[in-house]
Coordinates of C-alpha atoms in Angstrom, one line a residue:
M1 CA -8.6 34.5 2.2
A2 CA -8.7 38.1 3.2
P3 CA -10.3 40.1 4.4
V4 CA -12.5 37.7 6.4
A5 CA -16.1 38.9 6.8
M6 CA -17.6 38.9 10.2
R7 CA -19.9 36.0 11.0
T8 CA -23.4 36.6 12.5
A9 CA -24.1 35.4 16.0
E10 CA -26.1 32.5 14.7
Q11 CA -23.3 31.5 12.3
S12 CA -20.7 31.8 15.1
L13 CA -22.8 29.4 17.3
S14 CA -22.9 27.0 14.3
D15 CA -19.1 27.3 14.1
A16 CA -18.8 26.3 17.7
Q17 CA -21.2 23.4 17.3
S18 CA -19.2 22.1 14.4
L19 CA -16.3 21.6 16.9
A20 CA -18.4 20.0 19.7
D21 CA -17.1 16.4 19.1
V22 CA -13.6 17.2 17.9
Q23 CA -10.7 15.0 19.0
P24 CA -7.6 17.0 19.9
V25 CA -5.2 14.9 18.0
S26 CA -3.7 14.9 14.5
F27 CA -6.0 12.9 12.2
W28 CA -3.0 11.3 10.6
L29 CA -1.6 10.0 13.9
D30 CA -5.0 8.8 15.1
D31 CA -4.5 5.6 13.1
P32 CA -4.5 2.0 14.2
R33 CA -1.7 1.3 11.7
K34 CA 0.7 3.3 13.8
P35 CA 3.7 1.0 14.3
A36 CA 5.1 0.0 17.7
P37 CA 8.2 2.0 18.7
Q38 CA 11.6 0.6 18.6
P39 CA 13.4 0.2 21.9
A40 CA 15.4 3.0 23.4
L41 CA 19.2 3.0 23.3
T42 CA 20.9 1.7 26.5
G43 CA 24.6 1.5 26.6
D44 CA 27.0 2.5 23.9
E45 CA 26.7 2.2 20.1
R46 CA 29.2 2.6 17.3
C47 CA 28.4 3.4 13.7
D48 CA 29.6 5.0 10.5
L49 CA 26.7 7.5 10.3
L50 CA 24.5 8.7 13.1
V51 CA 21.3 10.4 12.1
I52 CA 19.6 12.4 14.8
G53 CA 15.8 13.0 14.3
G54 CA 13.1 10.6 13.2
G55 CA 11.1 12.9 11.0
Y56 CA 11.3 13.1 7.2
S57 CA 14.7 14.8 7.3
G58 CA 16.4 12.1 9.3
L59 CA 14.5 9.2 7.7
W60 CA 15.4 10.2 4.2
T61 CA 19.0 10.7 5.2
A62 CA 19.3 7.2 6.7
L63 CA 17.5 5.6 3.8
I64 CA 19.5 7.4 1.1
A65 CA 22.8 6.7 3.0
K66 CA 22.1 3.0 2.8
E67 CA 21.0 3.2 -0.8
R68 CA 24.3 4.9 -1.7
D69 CA 26.4 2.4 0.2
P70 CA 24.6 -0.7 1.6
S71 CA 27.6 -1.6 3.7
R72 CA 27.5 1.7 5.6
D73 CA 26.6 1.1 9.3
V74 CA 23.7 3.6 10.0
V75 CA 22.1 4.4 13.4
L76 CA 19.1 6.7 13.8
I77 CA 17.9 8.1 17.1
E78 CA 14.6 9.8 17.8
G79 CA 13.7 11.6 21.0
N80 CA 10.0 10.6 20.9
E81 CA 8.6 8.3 18.2
V82 CA 9.2 8.4 14.4
G83 CA 6.8 10.9 12.7
W84 CA 5.2 12.2 15.9
A85 CA 6.1 15.9 15.4
A86 CA 5.7 18.0 12.2
S87 CA 6.1 14.9 9.9
G88 CA 2.8 13.5 11.4
R89 CA 0.9 16.7 11.7
N90 CA 1.3 18.6 8.4
G91 CA -1.2 18.9 5.6
G92 CA 0.3 16.3 3.4
F93 CA 1.3 18.6 0.5
C94 CA 4.4 17.1 -1.1
A95 CA 5.7 19.9 -3.3
A96 CA 8.5 19.9 -5.9
S97 CA 9.5 23.5 -4.9
L98 CA 12.7 23.8 -3.0
T99 CA 12.4 27.5 -2.6
H100 CA 9.0 27.9 -0.9
G101 CA 7.4 28.8 -4.2
L102 CA 8.4 30.4 -7.5
G103 CA 8.2 34.0 -6.2
N104 CA 10.5 33.4 -3.2
G105 CA 13.0 31.6 -5.4
L106 CA 13.0 34.3 -8.0
A107 CA 13.6 37.0 -5.4
R108 CA 16.5 35.2 -3.8
W109 CA 18.2 33.0 -6.5
P110 CA 17.1 34.3 -9.9
R111 CA 20.2 33.1 -11.7
E112 CA 19.9 29.5 -10.5
L113 CA 16.1 29.2 -10.3
A114 CA 15.7 27.2 -13.4
K115 CA 18.2 24.7 -11.9
L116 CA 16.4 24.7 -8.6
E117 CA 13.1 24.0 -10.4
E118 CA 14.7 21.1 -12.3
L119 CA 16.2 19.6 -9.1
G120 CA 12.9 20.0 -7.3
G121 CA 11.1 18.2 -10.0
R122 CA 13.6 15.3 -10.0
N123 CA 13.3 15.2 -6.2
L124 CA 9.5 14.8 -6.3
D125 CA 9.9 12.1 -9.0
A126 CA 12.3 10.3 -6.7
I127 CA 9.9 10.4 -3.8
E128 CA 7.2 8.9 -5.9
A129 CA 9.6 6.2 -7.1
A130 CA 10.6 5.4 -3.5
V131 CA 7.0 5.2 -2.4
K132 CA 6.4 2.6 -5.1
A133 CA 9.7 0.7 -4.7
Y134 CA 9.3 0.3 -0.9
G135 CA 5.5 -0.3 -1.1
I136 CA 4.7 2.6 1.2
D137 CA 1.0 2.8 1.6
C138 CA 0.6 6.6 2.1
D139 CA -2.2 7.5 -0.4
F140 CA 0.3 9.2 -2.8
E141 CA -1.7 11.1 -5.5
R142 CA 0.1 13.4 -8.1
T143 CA -2.9 15.7 -8.3
G144 CA -1.1 19.1 -8.3
E145 CA -2.2 22.2 -6.4
I146 CA -4.2 25.2 -7.2
D147 CA -3.3 28.6 -5.8
V148 CA -6.6 30.4 -5.6
A149 CA -7.3 34.2 -5.6
T150 CA -10.0 35.5 -3.3
E151 CA -9.3 39.2 -3.8
P152 CA -8.9 41.1 -7.1
H153 CA -5.2 42.0 -6.5
Q154 CA -4.4 38.3 -6.0
V155 CA -5.8 37.6 -9.5
E156 CA -3.2 40.1 -10.9
E157 CA -0.5 38.4 -8.8
L158 CA -1.3 35.0 -10.2
H159 CA -1.2 36.4 -13.8
E160 CA 2.2 37.9 -13.1
A161 CA 3.5 34.5 -11.6
Y162 CA 2.2 32.6 -14.7
E163 CA 3.9 35.0 -17.1
E164 CA 7.2 34.8 -15.1
A165 CA 7.1 31.0 -15.2
R166 CA 6.5 31.1 -18.9
R167 CA 9.5 33.4 -19.3
L168 CA 11.7 31.0 -17.4
G169 CA 10.5 28.0 -19.4
I170 CA 8.6 26.4 -16.5
E171 CA 5.9 24.2 -17.8
G172 CA 2.9 22.5 -16.3
L173 CA 1.1 25.6 -15.0
E174 CA -2.5 26.5 -16.1
L175 CA -4.1 29.9 -15.4
L176 CA -7.8 29.6 -14.4
D177 CA -10.4 32.4 -14.5
R178 CA -13.2 32.6 -12.1
D179 CA -15.5 30.1 -13.9
A180 CA -12.6 27.7 -14.6
V181 CA -11.4 27.5 -11.0
R182 CA -15.0 27.1 -9.7
A183 CA -15.4 24.3 -12.2
Q184 CA -12.6 22.5 -10.4
V185 CA -13.7 23.4 -6.8
D186 CA -16.7 25.5 -6.2
S187 CA -16.4 28.3 -3.7
P188 CA -18.1 31.7 -4.0
T189 CA -14.9 33.2 -2.7
F190 CA -12.8 32.0 -5.6
L191 CA -11.9 34.6 -8.3
G192 CA -9.2 32.8 -10.2
G193 CA -6.5 30.2 -9.8
L194 CA -3.1 29.0 -11.0
W195 CA -2.9 25.2 -11.2
D196 CA 0.4 23.5 -11.0
R197 CA -0.6 20.2 -12.5
R198 CA 2.5 18.1 -11.7
G199 CA 4.5 19.9 -9.1
V200 CA 2.6 18.8 -6.0
A201 CA 1.4 15.4 -4.7
M202 CA -1.1 14.8 -1.9
L203 CA -0.3 12.1 0.6
N204 CA -0.9 10.8 4.2
P205 CA 2.1 12.4 6.0
A206 CA 2.2 10.0 9.0
A207 CA 1.9 7.0 6.8
L208 CA 4.9 8.3 4.7
A209 CA 7.0 8.6 7.9
W210 CA 6.0 5.1 9.1
G211 CA 6.7 3.7 5.6
L212 CA 10.2 5.3 5.5
K213 CA 10.9 3.9 9.0
Q214 CA 10.0 0.4 7.8
A215 CA 12.1 0.9 4.7
C216 CA 15.1 2.0 6.8
L217 CA 14.8 -1.1 9.0
G218 CA 14.6 -3.3 6.0
L219 CA 17.9 -2.0 4.8
G220 CA 19.6 -2.6 8.1
V221 CA 19.3 0.9 9.8
R222 CA 19.3 0.5 13.6
I223 CA 16.6 2.8 15.0
Y224 CA 16.3 3.8 18.6
E225 CA 13.2 5.7 19.7
H226 CA 12.6 7.6 22.9
T227 CA 16.3 8.4 22.7
R228 CA 17.2 12.1 22.7
G229 CA 20.6 13.3 21.5
L230 CA 21.7 15.5 24.5
E231 CA 25.2 16.6 23.7
L232 CA 27.5 16.3 20.7
S233 CA 31.3 16.6 20.8
S234 CA 34.3 15.6 18.8
A235 CA 35.9 12.3 19.8
G236 CA 39.2 11.6 18.0
A237 CA 38.6 11.2 14.3
G238 CA 34.8 11.0 14.9
T239 CA 32.1 12.3 17.2
A240 CA 30.3 11.3 20.4
V241 CA 26.7 11.9 21.1
R242 CA 25.4 11.5 24.7
T243 CA 21.8 10.1 25.1
P244 CA 19.8 9.6 28.4
Y245 CA 21.1 6.0 28.9
G246 CA 24.2 5.8 26.7
R247 CA 26.3 7.2 24.0
V248 CA 26.8 6.8 20.2
F249 CA 30.3 7.1 18.7
A250 CA 30.0 7.8 15.0
H251 CA 32.4 8.8 12.2
R252 CA 29.8 11.2 10.8
V253 CA 26.6 12.8 12.1
A254 CA 23.6 14.2 10.2
L255 CA 21.2 16.5 12.2
G256 CA 17.6 16.3 11.2
T257 CA 16.2 17.9 14.3
N258 CA 14.7 21.0 12.5
I259 CA 12.5 22.9 15.0
F260 CA 14.2 21.3 18.1
P261 CA 17.3 23.1 19.4
S262 CA 20.2 22.1 17.3
L263 CA 23.1 20.3 18.9
V264 CA 25.3 22.8 17.0
K265 CA 24.4 25.8 19.1
R266 CA 25.5 28.5 16.6
V267 CA 22.7 27.3 14.2
R268 CA 19.9 28.0 16.7
P269 CA 19.5 31.8 15.9
Y270 CA 18.6 30.9 12.3
T271 CA 15.3 29.4 13.1
V272 CA 12.2 30.2 15.2
P273 CA 9.2 28.0 15.9
V274 CA 5.8 28.8 14.4
Y275 CA 2.8 27.0 15.6
D276 CA 0.3 26.1 12.8
Y277 CA -3.1 24.6 13.3
A278 CA -5.5 22.5 11.3
L279 CA -9.0 21.0 11.3
M280 CA -10.3 17.8 9.7
T281 CA -14.0 17.3 8.8
E282 CA -16.0 14.1 9.1
P283 CA -16.1 12.2 5.8
L284 CA -18.3 14.1 3.3
T285 CA -21.3 12.4 1.8
D286 CA -21.6 12.0 -2.0
E287 CA -24.1 14.9 -2.0
Q288 CA -21.9 17.1 0.0
L289 CA -18.9 16.4 -2.2
A290 CA -21.0 17.0 -5.3
S291 CA -22.0 20.4 -4.0
I292 CA -18.4 21.6 -4.1
G293 CA -17.1 19.5 -7.1
W294 CA -13.4 18.8 -6.4
Q295 CA -13.3 15.7 -8.6
G296 CA -9.6 16.3 -9.4
R297 CA -8.7 16.1 -5.7
Q298 CA -6.1 18.8 -6.0
G299 CA -4.5 20.5 -3.1
L300 CA -5.5 24.1 -2.7
G301 CA -4.1 27.2 -1.0
D302 CA -5.4 30.8 -1.1
S303 CA -3.0 33.6 -2.0
A304 CA -3.2 35.8 1.0
N305 CA -0.3 36.5 3.3
Q306 CA -2.3 34.9 6.0
F307 CA -3.2 31.9 3.9
H308 CA -5.2 28.7 4.2
Y309 CA -4.3 25.3 2.8
F310 CA -6.9 22.6 2.2
R311 CA -7.2 19.2 0.6
L312 CA -9.2 16.0 0.5
S313 CA -8.2 12.9 2.4
A314 CA -8.5 9.4 1.0
D315 CA -11.9 9.0 2.7
N316 CA -13.1 12.4 1.4
R317 CA -12.6 14.5 4.5
I318 CA -11.5 18.1 4.1
L319 CA -8.3 19.2 5.9
W320 CA -8.4 22.9 6.5
G321 CA -5.4 24.6 8.0
G322 CA -3.2 27.7 8.2
Y323 CA -4.0 31.4 8.6
D324 CA -2.8 31.8 12.2
A325 CA 1.0 31.5 12.6
I326 CA 1.7 31.8 16.3
Y327 CA 5.2 32.6 17.5
P328 CA 5.8 31.9 21.2
F329 CA 7.9 34.5 23.1
G330 CA 11.5 33.3 23.3
G331 CA 10.9 30.5 20.9
R332 CA 9.5 28.3 23.7
L333 CA 8.4 24.9 22.6
S334 CA 5.5 23.5 24.7
A335 CA 2.9 20.8 24.4
E336 CA 0.4 23.4 25.6
M337 CA 0.8 25.2 22.4
D338 CA -0.2 22.2 20.3
H339 CA -3.9 23.2 20.8
R340 CA -5.5 26.6 20.5
P341 CA -9.3 26.6 20.7
E342 CA -9.6 30.2 19.6
T343 CA -7.8 29.4 16.4
Y344 CA -9.9 26.3 15.9
L345 CA -13.0 28.5 16.1
K346 CA -11.6 31.0 13.8
L347 CA -10.7 28.3 11.2
A348 CA -14.2 26.9 11.4
G349 CA -15.7 30.2 10.6
H350 CA -13.3 30.7 7.6
F351 CA -14.1 27.2 6.4
F352 CA -17.9 27.8 6.2
R353 CA -17.3 31.2 4.6
C354 CA -15.3 29.4 1.9
F355 CA -17.8 26.6 1.5
P356 CA -21.3 27.8 2.7
Q357 CA -22.8 24.8 0.9
L358 CA -21.2 22.6 3.6
E359 CA -22.9 24.4 6.6
G360 CA -23.7 21.8 9.2
V361 CA -20.6 19.6 8.5
R362 CA -18.8 18.8 11.7
F363 CA -15.1 18.5 12.4
S364 CA -13.6 15.3 13.8
H365 CA -10.0 16.3 14.6
A366 CA -8.2 19.5 15.5
W367 CA -4.5 19.8 16.2
G368 CA -1.4 22.0 15.9
G369 CA 2.3 21.8 16.0
A370 CA 5.5 23.7 15.5
I371 CA 7.2 24.4 12.2
D372 CA 10.8 25.6 11.9
T373 CA 10.9 28.8 9.9
C374 CA 13.9 30.9 8.8
S375 CA 14.0 34.4 7.5
R376 CA 14.3 33.3 3.8
F377 CA 11.4 30.7 4.1
S378 CA 13.5 27.8 2.7
A379 CA 16.0 25.4 4.0
F380 CA 19.6 26.2 4.7
F381 CA 22.6 23.8 5.2
G382 CA 26.0 23.6 6.7
T383 CA 28.7 21.6 8.5
A384 CA 30.4 21.7 11.9
H385 CA 33.1 19.9 13.8
A386 CA 35.5 20.0 10.9
G387 CA 33.0 18.6 8.4
K388 CA 32.1 15.6 10.6
V389 CA 28.6 17.0 11.2
A390 CA 26.1 18.2 8.7
Y391 CA 22.7 19.9 9.3
A392 CA 19.7 21.1 7.3
A393 CA 16.9 23.2 8.8
G394 CA 14.4 26.0 8.1
Y395 CA 12.0 24.2 5.7
T396 CA 9.1 26.6 6.7
G397 CA 6.2 24.2 6.0
L398 CA 7.4 22.7 2.8
G399 CA 9.5 19.9 4.3
V400 CA 7.4 17.0 3.1
G401 CA 9.1 17.1 -0.2
A402 CA 12.2 19.3 0.3
T403 CA 13.6 17.2 3.2
R404 CA 14.6 14.5 0.7
F405 CA 16.7 17.0 -1.2
G406 CA 18.1 18.2 2.1
A407 CA 19.1 14.6 3.0
D408 CA 21.1 14.4 -0.3
V409 CA 22.8 17.7 0.5
M410 CA 23.8 16.6 4.0
L411 CA 25.2 13.3 2.7
D412 CA 27.1 15.2 -0.1
L413 CA 28.6 17.6 2.5
L414 CA 29.6 14.7 4.9
A415 CA 31.3 13.0 2.0
G416 CA 33.2 16.2 1.1
E417 CA 31.8 15.9 -2.5
R418 CA 31.3 18.8 -4.9
T419 CA 28.0 18.1 -6.6
E420 CA 25.4 20.0 -8.5
R421 CA 23.6 20.4 -5.1
T422 CA 26.6 21.6 -3.1
E423 CA 27.5 24.2 -5.8
L424 CA 24.2 26.0 -5.5
E425 CA 24.2 29.4 -4.0
M426 CA 21.1 28.3 -2.0
V427 CA 23.2 25.6 -0.4
R428 CA 26.3 27.7 0.1
S429 CA 24.5 30.7 1.7
K430 CA 22.7 31.3 5.0
P431 CA 19.6 33.3 5.9
M432 CA 19.8 36.3 8.2
P433 CA 19.5 35.1 11.8
F434 CA 16.7 36.2 14.0
P435 CA 17.6 38.8 16.6
P436 CA 17.5 38.0 20.4
E437 CA 14.5 38.7 22.5
P438 CA 12.7 40.9 22.9
L439 CA 13.6 42.2 19.4
A440 CA 12.5 38.9 17.8
W441 CA 9.1 39.1 19.5
A442 CA 8.6 42.7 18.5
G443 CA 9.8 42.3 15.0
I444 CA 7.7 39.2 14.3
G445 CA 4.6 40.8 15.8
L446 CA 5.0 43.9 13.7
T447 CA 5.5 41.8 10.6
K448 CA 2.4 39.8 11.3
W449 CA 0.4 43.0 11.8
S450 CA 1.7 44.4 8.6
L451 CA 0.9 41.3 6.6
A452 CA -2.6 41.4 7.9
R453 CA -2.9 45.0 6.9
S454 CA -1.6 44.2 3.5
D455 CA -4.3 41.5 3.0
D456 CA -6.9 44.1 4.0
N457 CA -5.5 46.8 1.8
G458 CA -5.3 45.3 -1.7
G459 CA -1.9 43.8 -1.2
H460 CA -0.2 47.1 -0.5
R461 CA 3.0 46.6 1.5
N462 CA 3.8 49.2 4.1
L463 CA 7.3 50.7 4.9
W464 CA 8.1 47.9 7.3
L465 CA 7.4 45.1 4.8
K466 CA 9.2 47.0 2.1
T467 CA 12.3 47.3 4.3
M468 CA 12.1 43.7 5.2
D469 CA 11.9 42.8 1.5
R470 CA 14.9 44.9 0.7
F471 CA 17.0 43.0 3.2
G472 CA 15.6 39.6 2.3
L473 CA 13.9 39.1 5.6
G474 CA 10.4 37.8 6.5
F475 CA 8.2 35.6 8.6
D476 CA 6.0 32.8 7.3
S477 CA 4.7 29.3 8.0

């Protein structure tokens, strides 16, 4: 939503007051249904497949491995607790897109985009089927998502995206004018929208992770929490992974560590951490909800470079996140970065600008966390240690859905199979790595400044952004 108008002193005070009672914790993780952790690993373990990481990437890999071969002996280790990081802190947008949106996919893989869209749709259908099959109570709703325009040039961009989708034979999109989009969700800032009716589901992200954990345990996966993978090496025909109190010897290893430093060191330059932040309101009253409509419960996101994403929870709270994407110098991960009061205040002001009819609503939760982003905005894949180790990373904020696809890719690669997934150019290619510091810090800073200028200048991209576009580089969250 750009440009963002200045708030008056009185409004700014109201913004601060809306945060007075906020709890600095992810709303999704602040839940009495949170399961008790599994014990840490002590001593040595042996298995066919070791999965490192207890977020979506690792959980889907372990689950699908057992579905493919119930006799396979699978161990999963997690350095903290299942779902505690990005998988328990995101907005709960489960998208079919594997390419971070149609535009990004078209720019990078135009010849195979139709196939990628098909695979993404099948992947989302499979997630929905798994939620039902395993009885995962995660408030899964196939509501779709509306990309909204808040500036005139964004209306034109949505029209162009709609026409491009029609040319490619992509169905399920509906173009909305100002009145039509405001009939769905009423904000005076909305000028138009593009509604993807089937390609996005809303869900409770932490509950999905916890449900996948239970499903894995039910299929016989051995899960060890508070067990970091410290070092990976070849060991005969297999691998050995050292942990704080033991080792795991495995024939194959799948790395689902994403933003955390990869145990395959040459992979590390391909990702950087981006800290993203979100607010959650108190539950809306019936009158407050009626004042903004939103009966369809779709997810929404505005079309600016510095964008917001927002959605309703099961108990009619509004999650409001995005806009600030904070890169820490050197890619340093720190719990101190999980909270940023100046960003919370900024987000509160943006919220009330979008929904002035909700002035006076208070926020109950505020939190942040790190996302792994890469220069092409969508996941990349590979193997190491003579094919005994596979990895997937770089989901750039769309991992709720795409990590299941990535799990299939990793298992295909570990099996040495040629499949419709492994033959994709997207799977066979890598993004450009980020440069070392201080070049990464300077380049990302200049890109963020340029993106903000673009939002304020009718979408015009300056020479720096045009150069980045030419080389397929970027920075996003």
